[in-house]
Amino acid sequence: MTAGICHHASMAIKDQVILITGGARGIGLETAKALAAKGARLALTDLDAPALADAVAAIGAERCEGIVADVCDLSAMEAAVATTLERFGRIDTVLANAGIASYGSVMAIDPAAFQRTIDINVVGVFNTARASVPALAESKGYLLVVSSLAAFAAAPGLAAYNASKAGVEHFANALRLEVAHQGIAVGTAHMSWIDTPLVQDAKSDLPAFEEMLSKLPPPLNRTTGVEACVKAFVKGVDKRSRHVYCPGWVRGAGLARNVINSAVGTLPVLKLVPDLLPRMDAEVRALGRSTSARIVANDERVAAGKS
């Protein structure tokens, strides 16, 4: 029945209004540009007002609305949905893309950074869904939740990110069951390491992290270009896909997650931990922060705005 609803409700991208959280840079922005090139009208939310203004200018203000909003604030997301509806009259697709990463082992990470990662990556997706589901019910729309390969394969030093991405995958699974009868399709996107600001920041900040990536068994050690991810996202929106994988081998990792996380499957990573994890934690301590400088600056900007 669900598949029938999705097929019946499918709409060409050129006719859609699409809301993207975390739309000012990285995958969110590049996907927005690709969707706009196909004729979609866009509403982008982000915390970074200057970057958001640049994103709207790049796409064109005639078909793109920029909304400064914190996904951690439900009322802000409800206001973002209301602004989108006021501007464009409908919402057909929502891409719950906003997310951050944090650094350090469970015993070394700043607890506030762990909490912030969960707040943005999990609670932010809840707030996005809570605010947008009524509009999606009207349009028989599609919600794509950005999870990760990290939902299938854990990495030492990234427990907060791993937990958040596994959490939003299962959140989407539950939401899908709740809204299918309203004609809403729900998908999850799972990407490996993509050459985005998030991954670039981690590599730049933490040489031990970059070394760990290089020593993971292939294909887990490969970084994929943003273009391939955008192509997968656009196809996912077009097909209202239940799952989006980038690269395609990530699907196999999802199917094999119990093997990857088994005693045998974790042996290659366990061999790296005694050397690399203490070095990564030392690098985090030297930085004086458990996330990227860009994210710290964004948070400070938001805090200043609220004071």
PDB file of C-alpha atoms in Angstrom:
ATOM      1  CA  MET A   1       0.000   0.000   0.000  1.00  0.00           C
ATOM      2  CA  THR A   2       2.793   2.423   0.924  1.00  0.00           C
ATOM      3  CA  ALA A   3       4.574   1.873  -2.380  1.00  0.00           C
ATOM      4  CA  GLY A   4       1.329   2.586  -4.209  1.00  0.00           C
ATOM      5  CA  ILE A   5       0.843   5.824  -2.320  1.00  0.00           C
ATOM      6  CA  CYS A   6       4.391   6.953  -3.082  1.00  0.00           C
ATOM      7  CA  HIS A   7       4.091   6.199  -6.789  1.00  0.00           C
ATOM      8  CA  HIS A   8       0.734   7.929  -7.054  1.00  0.00           C
ATOM      9  CA  ALA A   9       1.983  10.991  -5.208  1.00  0.00           C
ATOM     10  CA  SER A  10       5.275  11.424  -7.093  1.00  0.00           C
ATOM     11  CA  MET A  11       5.806  14.880  -8.572  1.00  0.00           C
ATOM     12  CA  ALA A  12       8.450  16.167 -10.964  1.00  0.00           C
ATOM     13  CA  ILE A  13      11.233  18.090  -9.241  1.00  0.00           C
ATOM     14  CA  LYS A  14      10.509  21.147 -11.403  1.00  0.00           C
ATOM     15  CA  ASP A  15       7.090  21.445  -9.743  1.00  0.00           C
ATOM     16  CA  GLN A  16       8.301  21.011  -6.161  1.00  0.00           C
ATOM     17  CA  VAL A  17       8.920  23.312  -3.222  1.00  0.00           C
ATOM     18  CA  ILE A  18      11.804  21.836  -1.236  1.00  0.00           C
ATOM     19  CA  LEU A  19      12.925  22.794   2.283  1.00  0.00           C
ATOM     20  CA  ILE A  20      16.542  21.983   3.183  1.00  0.00           C
ATOM     21  CA  THR A  21      18.017  22.396   6.667  1.00  0.00           C
ATOM     22  CA  GLY A  22      21.723  23.160   6.866  1.00  0.00           C
ATOM     23  CA  GLY A  23      21.429  24.607   3.374  1.00  0.00           C
ATOM     24  CA  ALA A  24      24.141  27.277   3.462  1.00  0.00           C
ATOM     25  CA  ARG A  25      27.126  25.077   2.574  1.00  0.00           C
ATOM     26  CA  GLY A  26      28.324  21.581   1.824  1.00  0.00           C
ATOM     27  CA  ILE A  27      25.935  18.899   0.650  1.00  0.00           C
ATOM     28  CA  GLY A  28      22.880  20.980   1.571  1.00  0.00           C
ATOM     29  CA  LEU A  29      23.900  23.913  -0.624  1.00  0.00           C
ATOM     30  CA  GLU A  30      25.143  21.842  -3.562  1.00  0.00           C
ATOM     31  CA  THR A  31      21.974  19.741  -3.524  1.00  0.00           C
ATOM     32  CA  ALA A  32      19.894  22.919  -3.416  1.00  0.00           C
ATOM     33  CA  LYS A  33      21.724  24.269  -6.473  1.00  0.00           C
ATOM     34  CA  ALA A  34      21.143  21.011  -8.374  1.00  0.00           C
ATOM     35  CA  LEU A  35      17.451  20.939  -7.477  1.00  0.00           C
ATOM     36  CA  ALA A  36      17.050  24.603  -8.443  1.00  0.00           C
ATOM     37  CA  ALA A  37      18.678  23.840 -11.798  1.00  0.00           C
ATOM     38  CA  LYS A  38      15.880  21.315 -12.355  1.00  0.00           C
ATOM     39  CA  GLY A  39      13.271  23.978 -11.633  1.00  0.00           C
ATOM     40  CA  ALA A  40      12.507  23.443  -7.949  1.00  0.00           C
ATOM     41  CA  ARG A  41      11.828  26.320  -5.595  1.00  0.00           C
ATOM     42  CA  LEU A  42      13.897  26.205  -2.417  1.00  0.00           C
ATOM     43  CA  ALA A  43      13.709  27.264   1.202  1.00  0.00           C
ATOM     44  CA  LEU A  44      17.061  26.945   2.973  1.00  0.00           C
ATOM     45  CA  THR A  45      17.573  27.139   6.726  1.00  0.00           C
ATOM     46  CA  ASP A  46      20.901  27.590   8.478  1.00  0.00           C
ATOM     47  CA  LEU A  47      22.469  29.273  11.491  1.00  0.00           C
ATOM     48  CA  ASP A  48      25.134  31.028   9.422  1.00  0.00           C
ATOM     49  CA  ALA A  49      23.375  34.157   8.154  1.00  0.00           C
ATOM     50  CA  PRO A  50      26.198  35.442   5.889  1.00  0.00           C
ATOM     51  CA  ALA A  51      26.681  32.024   4.253  1.00  0.00           C
ATOM     52  CA  LEU A  52      22.916  31.691   3.871  1.00  0.00           C
ATOM     53  CA  ALA A  53      22.706  35.056   2.120  1.00  0.00           C
ATOM     54  CA  ASP A  54      25.470  33.927  -0.254  1.00  0.00           C
ATOM     55  CA  ALA A  55      23.581  30.683  -0.928  1.00  0.00           C
ATOM     56  CA  VAL A  56      20.378  32.530  -1.823  1.00  0.00           C
ATOM     57  CA  ALA A  57      22.335  34.882  -4.095  1.00  0.00           C
ATOM     58  CA  ALA A  58      23.989  31.923  -5.836  1.00  0.00           C
ATOM     59  CA  ILE A  59      20.668  30.193  -6.493  1.00  0.00           C
ATOM     60  CA  GLY A  60      18.627  33.318  -7.160  1.00  0.00           C
ATOM     61  CA  ALA A  61      16.275  35.090  -4.776  1.00  0.00           C
ATOM     62  CA  GLU A  62      13.391  34.664  -7.222  1.00  0.00           C
ATOM     63  CA  ARG A  63      13.284  30.931  -6.483  1.00  0.00           C
ATOM     64  CA  CYS A  64      15.049  30.636  -3.131  1.00  0.00           C
ATOM     65  CA  GLU A  65      14.153  31.793   0.384  1.00  0.00           C
ATOM     66  CA  GLY A  66      16.839  31.897   3.079  1.00  0.00           C
ATOM     67  CA  ILE A  67      15.680  31.477   6.677  1.00  0.00           C
ATOM     68  CA  VAL A  68      18.023  31.831   9.644  1.00  0.00           C
ATOM     69  CA  ALA A  69      16.809  29.130  12.041  1.00  0.00           C
ATOM     70  CA  ASP A  70      18.230  26.773  14.652  1.00  0.00           C
ATOM     71  CA  VAL A  71      17.006  23.199  14.143  1.00  0.00           C
ATOM     72  CA  CYS A  72      17.327  22.730  17.906  1.00  0.00           C
ATOM     73  CA  ASP A  73      14.489  25.246  18.391  1.00  0.00           C
ATOM     74  CA  LEU A  74      11.096  23.769  17.502  1.00  0.00           C
ATOM     75  CA  SER A  75       9.394  27.162  17.347  1.00  0.00           C
ATOM     76  CA  ALA A  76      12.089  28.387  14.944  1.00  0.00           C
ATOM     77  CA  MET A  77      11.493  25.398  12.676  1.00  0.00           C
ATOM     78  CA  GLU A  78       7.722  25.937  12.825  1.00  0.00           C
ATOM     79  CA  ALA A  79       8.336  29.559  11.832  1.00  0.00           C
ATOM     80  CA  ALA A  80      10.602  28.411   8.972  1.00  0.00           C
ATOM     81  CA  VAL A  81       7.845  26.134   7.671  1.00  0.00           C
ATOM     82  CA  ALA A  82       5.319  28.968   7.984  1.00  0.00           C
ATOM     83  CA  THR A  83       7.627  31.328   6.070  1.00  0.00           C
ATOM     84  CA  THR A  84       8.062  28.731   3.317  1.00  0.00           C
ATOM     85  CA  LEU A  85       4.301  28.199   3.043  1.00  0.00           C
ATOM     86  CA  GLU A  86       3.694  31.938   2.970  1.00  0.00           C
ATOM     87  CA  ARG A  87       6.265  32.414   0.201  1.00  0.00           C
ATOM     88  CA  PHE A  88       5.566  29.366  -1.973  1.00  0.00           C
ATOM     89  CA  GLY A  89       2.183  28.028  -0.842  1.00  0.00           C
ATOM     90  CA  ARG A  90       3.259  24.423  -0.247  1.00  0.00           C
ATOM     91  CA  ILE A  91       6.105  22.097   0.759  1.00  0.00           C
ATOM     92  CA  ASP A  92       6.624  18.918  -1.252  1.00  0.00           C
ATOM     93  CA  THR A  93       9.980  17.658   0.018  1.00  0.00           C
ATOM     94  CA  VAL A  94      11.986  18.230   3.183  1.00  0.00           C
ATOM     95  CA  LEU A  95      15.684  17.364   3.374  1.00  0.00           C
ATOM     96  CA  ALA A  96      16.667  17.078   7.046  1.00  0.00           C
ATOM     97  CA  ASN A  97      20.333  17.686   6.357  1.00  0.00           C
ATOM     98  CA  ALA A  98      21.637  19.897   9.199  1.00  0.00           C
ATOM     99  CA  GLY A  99      24.299  18.107  11.200  1.00  0.00           C
ATOM    100  CA  ILE A 100      27.637  18.470  12.944  1.00  0.00           C
ATOM    101  CA  ALA A 101      30.458  16.217  14.089  1.00  0.00           C
ATOM    102  CA  SER A 102      32.435  16.240  17.319  1.00  0.00           C
ATOM    103  CA  TYR A 103      35.827  14.841  18.251  1.00  0.00           C
ATOM    104  CA  GLY A 104      37.330  12.769  21.027  1.00  0.00           C
ATOM    105  CA  SER A 105      36.841   9.505  22.873  1.00  0.00           C
ATOM    106  CA  VAL A 106      33.991   9.053  25.352  1.00  0.00           C
ATOM    107  CA  MET A 107      36.403   9.886  28.177  1.00  0.00           C
ATOM    108  CA  ALA A 108      37.980  12.885  26.422  1.00  0.00           C
ATOM    109  CA  ILE A 109      35.200  14.705  24.563  1.00  0.00           C
ATOM    110  CA  ASP A 110      33.774  17.886  26.048  1.00  0.00           C
ATOM    111  CA  PRO A 111      30.381  16.708  27.402  1.00  0.00           C
ATOM    112  CA  ALA A 112      28.783  19.883  26.035  1.00  0.00           C
ATOM    113  CA  ALA A 113      30.026  18.985  22.536  1.00  0.00           C
ATOM    114  CA  PHE A 114      28.564  15.489  22.880  1.00  0.00           C
ATOM    115  CA  GLN A 115      25.233  17.002  23.917  1.00  0.00           C
ATOM    116  CA  ARG A 116      25.323  19.549  21.096  1.00  0.00           C
ATOM    117  CA  THR A 117      25.918  16.790  18.523  1.00  0.00           C
ATOM    118  CA  ILE A 118      22.894  14.847  19.761  1.00  0.00           C
ATOM    119  CA  ASP A 119      20.794  18.026  19.941  1.00  0.00           C
ATOM    120  CA  ILE A 120      21.473  19.056  16.341  1.00  0.00           C
ATOM    121  CA  ASN A 121      21.682  15.631  14.698  1.00  0.00           C
ATOM    122  CA  VAL A 122      18.776  13.926  16.489  1.00  0.00           C
ATOM    123  CA  VAL A 123      16.566  16.514  18.189  1.00  0.00           C
ATOM    124  CA  GLY A 124      17.043  18.795  15.180  1.00  0.00           C
ATOM    125  CA  VAL A 125      15.642  16.101  12.890  1.00  0.00           C
ATOM    126  CA  PHE A 126      12.708  15.583  15.264  1.00  0.00           C
ATOM    127  CA  ASN A 127      11.989  19.326  15.247  1.00  0.00           C
ATOM    128  CA  THR A 128      12.243  19.437  11.451  1.00  0.00           C
ATOM    129  CA  ALA A 129       9.812  16.542  11.099  1.00  0.00           C
ATOM    130  CA  ARG A 130       7.444  17.813  13.781  1.00  0.00           C
ATOM    131  CA  ALA A 131       7.246  21.213  12.095  1.00  0.00           C
ATOM    132  CA  SER A 132       6.928  19.978   8.506  1.00  0.00           C
ATOM    133  CA  VAL A 133       4.772  16.829   8.642  1.00  0.00           C
ATOM    134  CA  PRO A 134       1.458  18.770   8.532  1.00  0.00           C
ATOM    135  CA  ALA A 135       2.557  20.506   5.294  1.00  0.00           C
ATOM    136  CA  LEU A 136       3.859  17.220   3.871  1.00  0.00           C
ATOM    137  CA  ALA A 137       0.510  15.569   4.665  1.00  0.00           C
ATOM    138  CA  GLU A 138      -1.176  18.253   2.561  1.00  0.00           C
ATOM    139  CA  SER A 139       1.125  17.660  -0.405  1.00  0.00           C
ATOM    140  CA  LYS A 140       1.555  13.872   0.063  1.00  0.00           C
ATOM    141  CA  GLY A 141       5.215  14.802   0.305  1.00  0.00           C
ATOM    142  CA  TYR A 142       8.605  13.260   1.018  1.00  0.00           C
ATOM    143  CA  LEU A 143      10.990  13.626   3.966  1.00  0.00           C
ATOM    144  CA  LEU A 144      14.618  12.572   3.485  1.00  0.00           C
ATOM    145  CA  VAL A 145      16.564  12.233   6.745  1.00  0.00           C
ATOM    146  CA  VAL A 146      20.348  12.429   6.384  1.00  0.00           C
ATOM    147  CA  SER A 147      21.940   9.598   8.336  1.00  0.00           C
ATOM    148  CA  SER A 148      25.353   8.143   7.464  1.00  0.00           C
ATOM    149  CA  LEU A 149      27.520   5.102   6.966  1.00  0.00           C
ATOM    150  CA  ALA A 150      28.290   5.836  10.636  1.00  0.00           C
ATOM    151  CA  ALA A 151      24.895   4.310  11.484  1.00  0.00           C
ATOM    152  CA  PHE A 152      26.270   0.964  10.265  1.00  0.00           C
ATOM    153  CA  ALA A 153      29.964   1.082  11.224  1.00  0.00           C
ATOM    154  CA  ALA A 154      31.238   2.687  14.436  1.00  0.00           C
ATOM    155  CA  ALA A 155      34.534   4.574  14.627  1.00  0.00           C
ATOM    156  CA  PRO A 156      36.560   5.198  17.797  1.00  0.00           C
ATOM    157  CA  GLY A 157      36.650   8.845  18.766  1.00  0.00           C
ATOM    158  CA  LEU A 158      33.329   9.563  17.050  1.00  0.00           C
ATOM    159  CA  ALA A 159      30.815   8.049  19.477  1.00  0.00           C
ATOM    160  CA  ALA A 160      28.549  11.116  19.513  1.00  0.00           C
ATOM    161  CA  TYR A 161      28.334  11.219  15.713  1.00  0.00           C
ATOM    162  CA  ASN A 162      27.858   7.438  15.463  1.00  0.00           C
ATOM    163  CA  ALA A 163      25.077   7.484  18.061  1.00  0.00           C
ATOM    164  CA  SER A 164      23.316  10.419  16.410  1.00  0.00           C
ATOM    165  CA  LYS A 165      23.334   8.916  12.926  1.00  0.00           C
ATOM    166  CA  ALA A 166      22.144   5.498  14.123  1.00  0.00           C
ATOM    167  CA  GLY A 167      19.485   7.318  16.137  1.00  0.00           C
ATOM    168  CA  VAL A 168      18.073   9.326  13.249  1.00  0.00           C
ATOM    169  CA  GLU A 169      17.974   6.245  11.019  1.00  0.00           C
ATOM    170  CA  HIS A 170      15.704   4.465  13.470  1.00  0.00           C
ATOM    171  CA  PHE A 171      13.748   7.655  14.138  1.00  0.00           C
ATOM    172  CA  ALA A 172      13.005   7.749  10.402  1.00  0.00           C
ATOM    173  CA  ASN A 173      11.998   4.073  10.470  1.00  0.00           C
ATOM    174  CA  ALA A 174       9.439   4.817  13.183  1.00  0.00           C
ATOM    175  CA  LEU A 175       8.211   8.010  11.513  1.00  0.00           C
ATOM    176  CA  ARG A 176       7.728   6.140   8.226  1.00  0.00           C
ATOM    177  CA  LEU A 177       5.300   3.771   9.955  1.00  0.00           C
ATOM    178  CA  GLU A 178       3.410   6.680  11.495  1.00  0.00           C
ATOM    179  CA  VAL A 179       2.886   8.794   8.375  1.00  0.00           C
ATOM    180  CA  ALA A 180       2.590   6.312   5.478  1.00  0.00           C
ATOM    181  CA  HIS A 181      -1.216   6.348   5.702  1.00  0.00           C
ATOM    182  CA  GLN A 182      -1.087  10.132   5.162  1.00  0.00           C
ATOM    183  CA  GLY A 183       0.713   9.618   1.859  1.00  0.00           C
ATOM    184  CA  ILE A 184       4.064  10.843   3.187  1.00  0.00           C
ATOM    185  CA  ALA A 185       7.172   8.903   2.113  1.00  0.00           C
ATOM    186  CA  VAL A 186      10.196   8.853   4.438  1.00  0.00           C
ATOM    187  CA  GLY A 187      13.731   8.014   3.368  1.00  0.00           C
ATOM    188  CA  THR A 188      17.163   7.876   4.962  1.00  0.00           C
ATOM    189  CA  ALA A 189      20.436   8.854   3.293  1.00  0.00           C
ATOM    190  CA  HIS A 190      23.655   7.034   4.139  1.00  0.00           C
ATOM    191  CA  MET A 191      26.947   8.373   2.869  1.00  0.00           C
ATOM    192  CA  SER A 192      30.534   7.341   3.490  1.00  0.00           C
ATOM    193  CA  TRP A 193      33.184  10.012   3.996  1.00  0.00           C
ATOM    194  CA  ILE A 194      32.201  12.876   1.682  1.00  0.00           C
ATOM    195  CA  ASP A 195      34.589  15.733   0.891  1.00  0.00           C
ATOM    196  CA  THR A 196      32.488  18.341   2.705  1.00  0.00           C
ATOM    197  CA  PRO A 197      33.507  21.086   5.160  1.00  0.00           C
ATOM    198  CA  LEU A 198      32.574  18.688   8.002  1.00  0.00           C
ATOM    199  CA  VAL A 199      35.092  16.038   6.890  1.00  0.00           C
ATOM    200  CA  GLN A 200      37.659  18.618   5.766  1.00  0.00           C
ATOM    201  CA  ASP A 201      37.533  20.275   9.211  1.00  0.00           C
ATOM    202  CA  ALA A 202      38.088  16.958  10.993  1.00  0.00           C
ATOM    203  CA  LYS A 203      41.037  16.045   8.774  1.00  0.00           C
ATOM    204  CA  SER A 204      42.573  19.497   9.200  1.00  0.00           C
ATOM    205  CA  ASP A 205      42.113  19.567  12.974  1.00  0.00           C
ATOM    206  CA  LEU A 206      43.164  15.982  13.697  1.00  0.00           C
ATOM    207  CA  PRO A 207      46.064  14.350  11.858  1.00  0.00           C
ATOM    208  CA  ALA A 208      45.380  11.150  13.824  1.00  0.00           C
ATOM    209  CA  PHE A 209      41.840  11.072  12.463  1.00  0.00           C
ATOM    210  CA  GLU A 210      43.094  11.427   8.885  1.00  0.00           C
ATOM    211  CA  GLU A 211      45.637   8.654   9.517  1.00  0.00           C
ATOM    212  CA  MET A 212      42.944   6.400  10.990  1.00  0.00           C
ATOM    213  CA  LEU A 213      40.783   6.918   7.900  1.00  0.00           C
ATOM    214  CA  SER A 214      43.667   5.993   5.630  1.00  0.00           C
ATOM    215  CA  LYS A 215      44.250   2.751   7.560  1.00  0.00           C
ATOM    216  CA  LEU A 216      40.649   1.510   7.567  1.00  0.00           C
ATOM    217  CA  PRO A 217      40.023  -1.491   5.314  1.00  0.00           C
ATOM    218  CA  PRO A 218      38.789  -0.507   1.851  1.00  0.00           C
ATOM    219  CA  PRO A 219      36.343   0.782   0.840  1.00  0.00           C
ATOM    220  CA  LEU A 220      35.864   2.337   4.314  1.00  0.00           C
ATOM    221  CA  ASN A 221      39.044   4.387   3.815  1.00  0.00           C
ATOM    222  CA  ARG A 222      37.854   6.268   0.721  1.00  0.00           C
ATOM    223  CA  THR A 223      36.520   9.823   0.564  1.00  0.00           C
ATOM    224  CA  THR A 224      33.900  10.551  -2.103  1.00  0.00           C
ATOM    225  CA  GLY A 225      33.366  13.834  -3.939  1.00  0.00           C
ATOM    226  CA  VAL A 226      30.388  16.047  -3.169  1.00  0.00           C
ATOM    227  CA  GLU A 227      29.136  15.742  -6.778  1.00  0.00           C
ATOM    228  CA  ALA A 228      28.412  12.024  -6.408  1.00  0.00           C
ATOM    229  CA  CYS A 229      26.506  12.666  -3.178  1.00  0.00           C
ATOM    230  CA  VAL A 230      24.431  15.451  -4.752  1.00  0.00           C
ATOM    231  CA  LYS A 231      23.556  13.189  -7.669  1.00  0.00           C
ATOM    232  CA  ALA A 232      22.392  10.490  -5.248  1.00  0.00           C
ATOM    233  CA  PHE A 233      20.322  12.974  -3.241  1.00  0.00           C
ATOM    234  CA  VAL A 234      18.631  14.422  -6.320  1.00  0.00           C
ATOM    235  CA  LYS A 235      17.789  10.932  -7.540  1.00  0.00           C
ATOM    236  CA  GLY A 236      16.457  10.086  -4.075  1.00  0.00           C
ATOM    237  CA  VAL A 237      14.180  13.131  -4.100  1.00  0.00           C
ATOM    238  CA  ASP A 238      12.999  12.335  -7.618  1.00  0.00           C
ATOM    239  CA  LYS A 239      12.218   8.695  -6.760  1.00  0.00           C
ATOM    240  CA  ARG A 240      11.061   9.347  -3.174  1.00  0.00           C
ATOM    241  CA  SER A 241      13.545   6.661  -2.218  1.00  0.00           C
ATOM    242  CA  ARG A 242      13.323   4.697   0.999  1.00  0.00           C
ATOM    243  CA  HIS A 243      17.138   4.582   1.097  1.00  0.00           C
ATOM    244  CA  VAL A 244      19.810   6.730  -0.540  1.00  0.00           C
ATOM    245  CA  TYR A 245      23.381   5.384  -0.568  1.00  0.00           C
ATOM    246  CA  CYS A 246      26.567   7.123  -1.628  1.00  0.00           C
ATOM    247  CA  PRO A 247      28.668   5.470  -2.898  1.00  0.00           C
ATOM    248  CA  GLY A 248      26.594   2.435  -3.826  1.00  0.00           C
ATOM    249  CA  TRP A 249      28.701   0.040  -1.729  1.00  0.00           C
ATOM    250  CA  VAL A 250      27.321   1.659   1.439  1.00  0.00           C
ATOM    251  CA  ARG A 251      24.147  -0.373   0.833  1.00  0.00           C
ATOM    252  CA  GLY A 252      26.213  -3.508   1.373  1.00  0.00           C
ATOM    253  CA  ALA A 253      27.574  -2.092   4.625  1.00  0.00           C
ATOM    254  CA  GLY A 254      24.012  -1.568   5.800  1.00  0.00           C
ATOM    255  CA  LEU A 255      23.075  -5.143   4.983  1.00  0.00           C
ATOM    256  CA  ALA A 256      26.267  -6.407   6.664  1.00  0.00           C
ATOM    257  CA  ARG A 257      26.150  -4.167   9.740  1.00  0.00           C
ATOM    258  CA  ASN A 258      25.958  -7.128  12.146  1.00  0.00           C
ATOM    259  CA  VAL A 259      29.110  -8.587  10.596  1.00  0.00           C
ATOM    260  CA  ILE A 260      30.916  -5.216  10.611  1.00  0.00           C
ATOM    261  CA  ASN A 261      30.171  -4.790  14.336  1.00  0.00           C
ATOM    262  CA  SER A 262      30.950  -8.408  15.262  1.00  0.00           C
ATOM    263  CA  ALA A 263      34.040  -9.557  17.165  1.00  0.00           C
ATOM    264  CA  VAL A 264      35.701 -10.522  13.892  1.00  0.00           C
ATOM    265  CA  GLY A 265      34.484  -7.507  11.948  1.00  0.00           C
ATOM    266  CA  THR A 266      35.930  -5.009  14.424  1.00  0.00           C
ATOM    267  CA  LEU A 267      39.433  -6.560  14.491  1.00  0.00           C
ATOM    268  CA  PRO A 268      40.928  -4.224  11.829  1.00  0.00           C
ATOM    269  CA  VAL A 269      39.846  -1.131  13.777  1.00  0.00           C
ATOM    270  CA  LEU A 270      40.750  -2.532  17.196  1.00  0.00           C
ATOM    271  CA  LYS A 271      44.358  -2.884  16.024  1.00  0.00           C
ATOM    272  CA  LEU A 272      44.511   0.874  15.372  1.00  0.00           C
ATOM    273  CA  VAL A 273      43.019   2.088  18.665  1.00  0.00           C
ATOM    274  CA  PRO A 274      45.939   1.731  21.125  1.00  0.00           C
ATOM    275  CA  ASP A 275      48.127   4.005  19.012  1.00  0.00           C
ATOM    276  CA  LEU A 276      45.715   6.348  17.254  1.00  0.00           C
ATOM    277  CA  LEU A 277      43.027   7.070  19.862  1.00  0.00           C
ATOM    278  CA  PRO A 278      45.401   8.543  22.518  1.00  0.00           C
ATOM    279  CA  ARG A 279      46.961  10.677  19.790  1.00  0.00           C
ATOM    280  CA  MET A 280      43.557  11.875  18.630  1.00  0.00           C
ATOM    281  CA  ASP A 281      42.554  12.756  22.194  1.00  0.00           C
ATOM    282  CA  ALA A 282      45.836  14.658  22.661  1.00  0.00           C
ATOM    283  CA  GLU A 283      45.131  16.610  19.484  1.00  0.00           C
ATOM    284  CA  VAL A 284      41.618  17.429  20.727  1.00  0.00           C
ATOM    285  CA  ARG A 285      43.050  18.670  24.039  1.00  0.00           C
ATOM    286  CA  ALA A 286      45.586  20.809  22.177  1.00  0.00           C
ATOM    287  CA  LEU A 287      42.814  22.356  20.082  1.00  0.00           C
ATOM    288  CA  GLY A 288      40.863  23.259  23.198  1.00  0.00           C
ATOM    289  CA  ARG A 289      37.609  22.290  21.469  1.00  0.00           C
ATOM    290  CA  SER A 290      35.787  19.071  20.558  1.00  0.00           C
ATOM    291  CA  THR A 291      34.359  20.288  17.253  1.00  0.00           C
ATOM    292  CA  SER A 292      35.400  22.460  14.321  1.00  0.00           C
ATOM    293  CA  ALA A 293      36.223  26.158  14.711  1.00  0.00           C
ATOM    294  CA  ARG A 294      33.461  26.936  12.220  1.00  0.00           C
ATOM    295  CA  ILE A 295      30.816  25.261  14.397  1.00  0.00           C
ATOM    296  CA  VAL A 296      32.149  26.983  17.536  1.00  0.00           C
ATOM    297  CA  ALA A 297      31.891  30.347  15.738  1.00  0.00           C
ATOM    298  CA  ASN A 298      28.333  29.593  14.640  1.00  0.00           C
ATOM    299  CA  ASP A 299      27.311  28.665  18.178  1.00  0.00           C
ATOM    300  CA  GLU A 300      28.896  31.842  19.553  1.00  0.00           C
ATOM    301  CA  ARG A 301      27.038  33.916  16.950  1.00  0.00           C
ATOM    302  CA  VAL A 302      23.732  32.309  17.954  1.00  0.00           C
ATOM    303  CA  ALA A 303      24.449  32.805  21.649  1.00  0.00           C
ATOM    304  CA  ALA A 304      25.276  36.481  21.065  1.00  0.00           C
ATOM    305  CA  GLY A 305      22.034  36.909  19.156  1.00  0.00           C
ATOM    306  CA  LYS A 306      20.017  35.446  22.016  1.00  0.00           C
ATOM    307  CA  SER A 307      21.684  37.557  24.728  1.00  0.00           C
TER     308      SER A 307
END
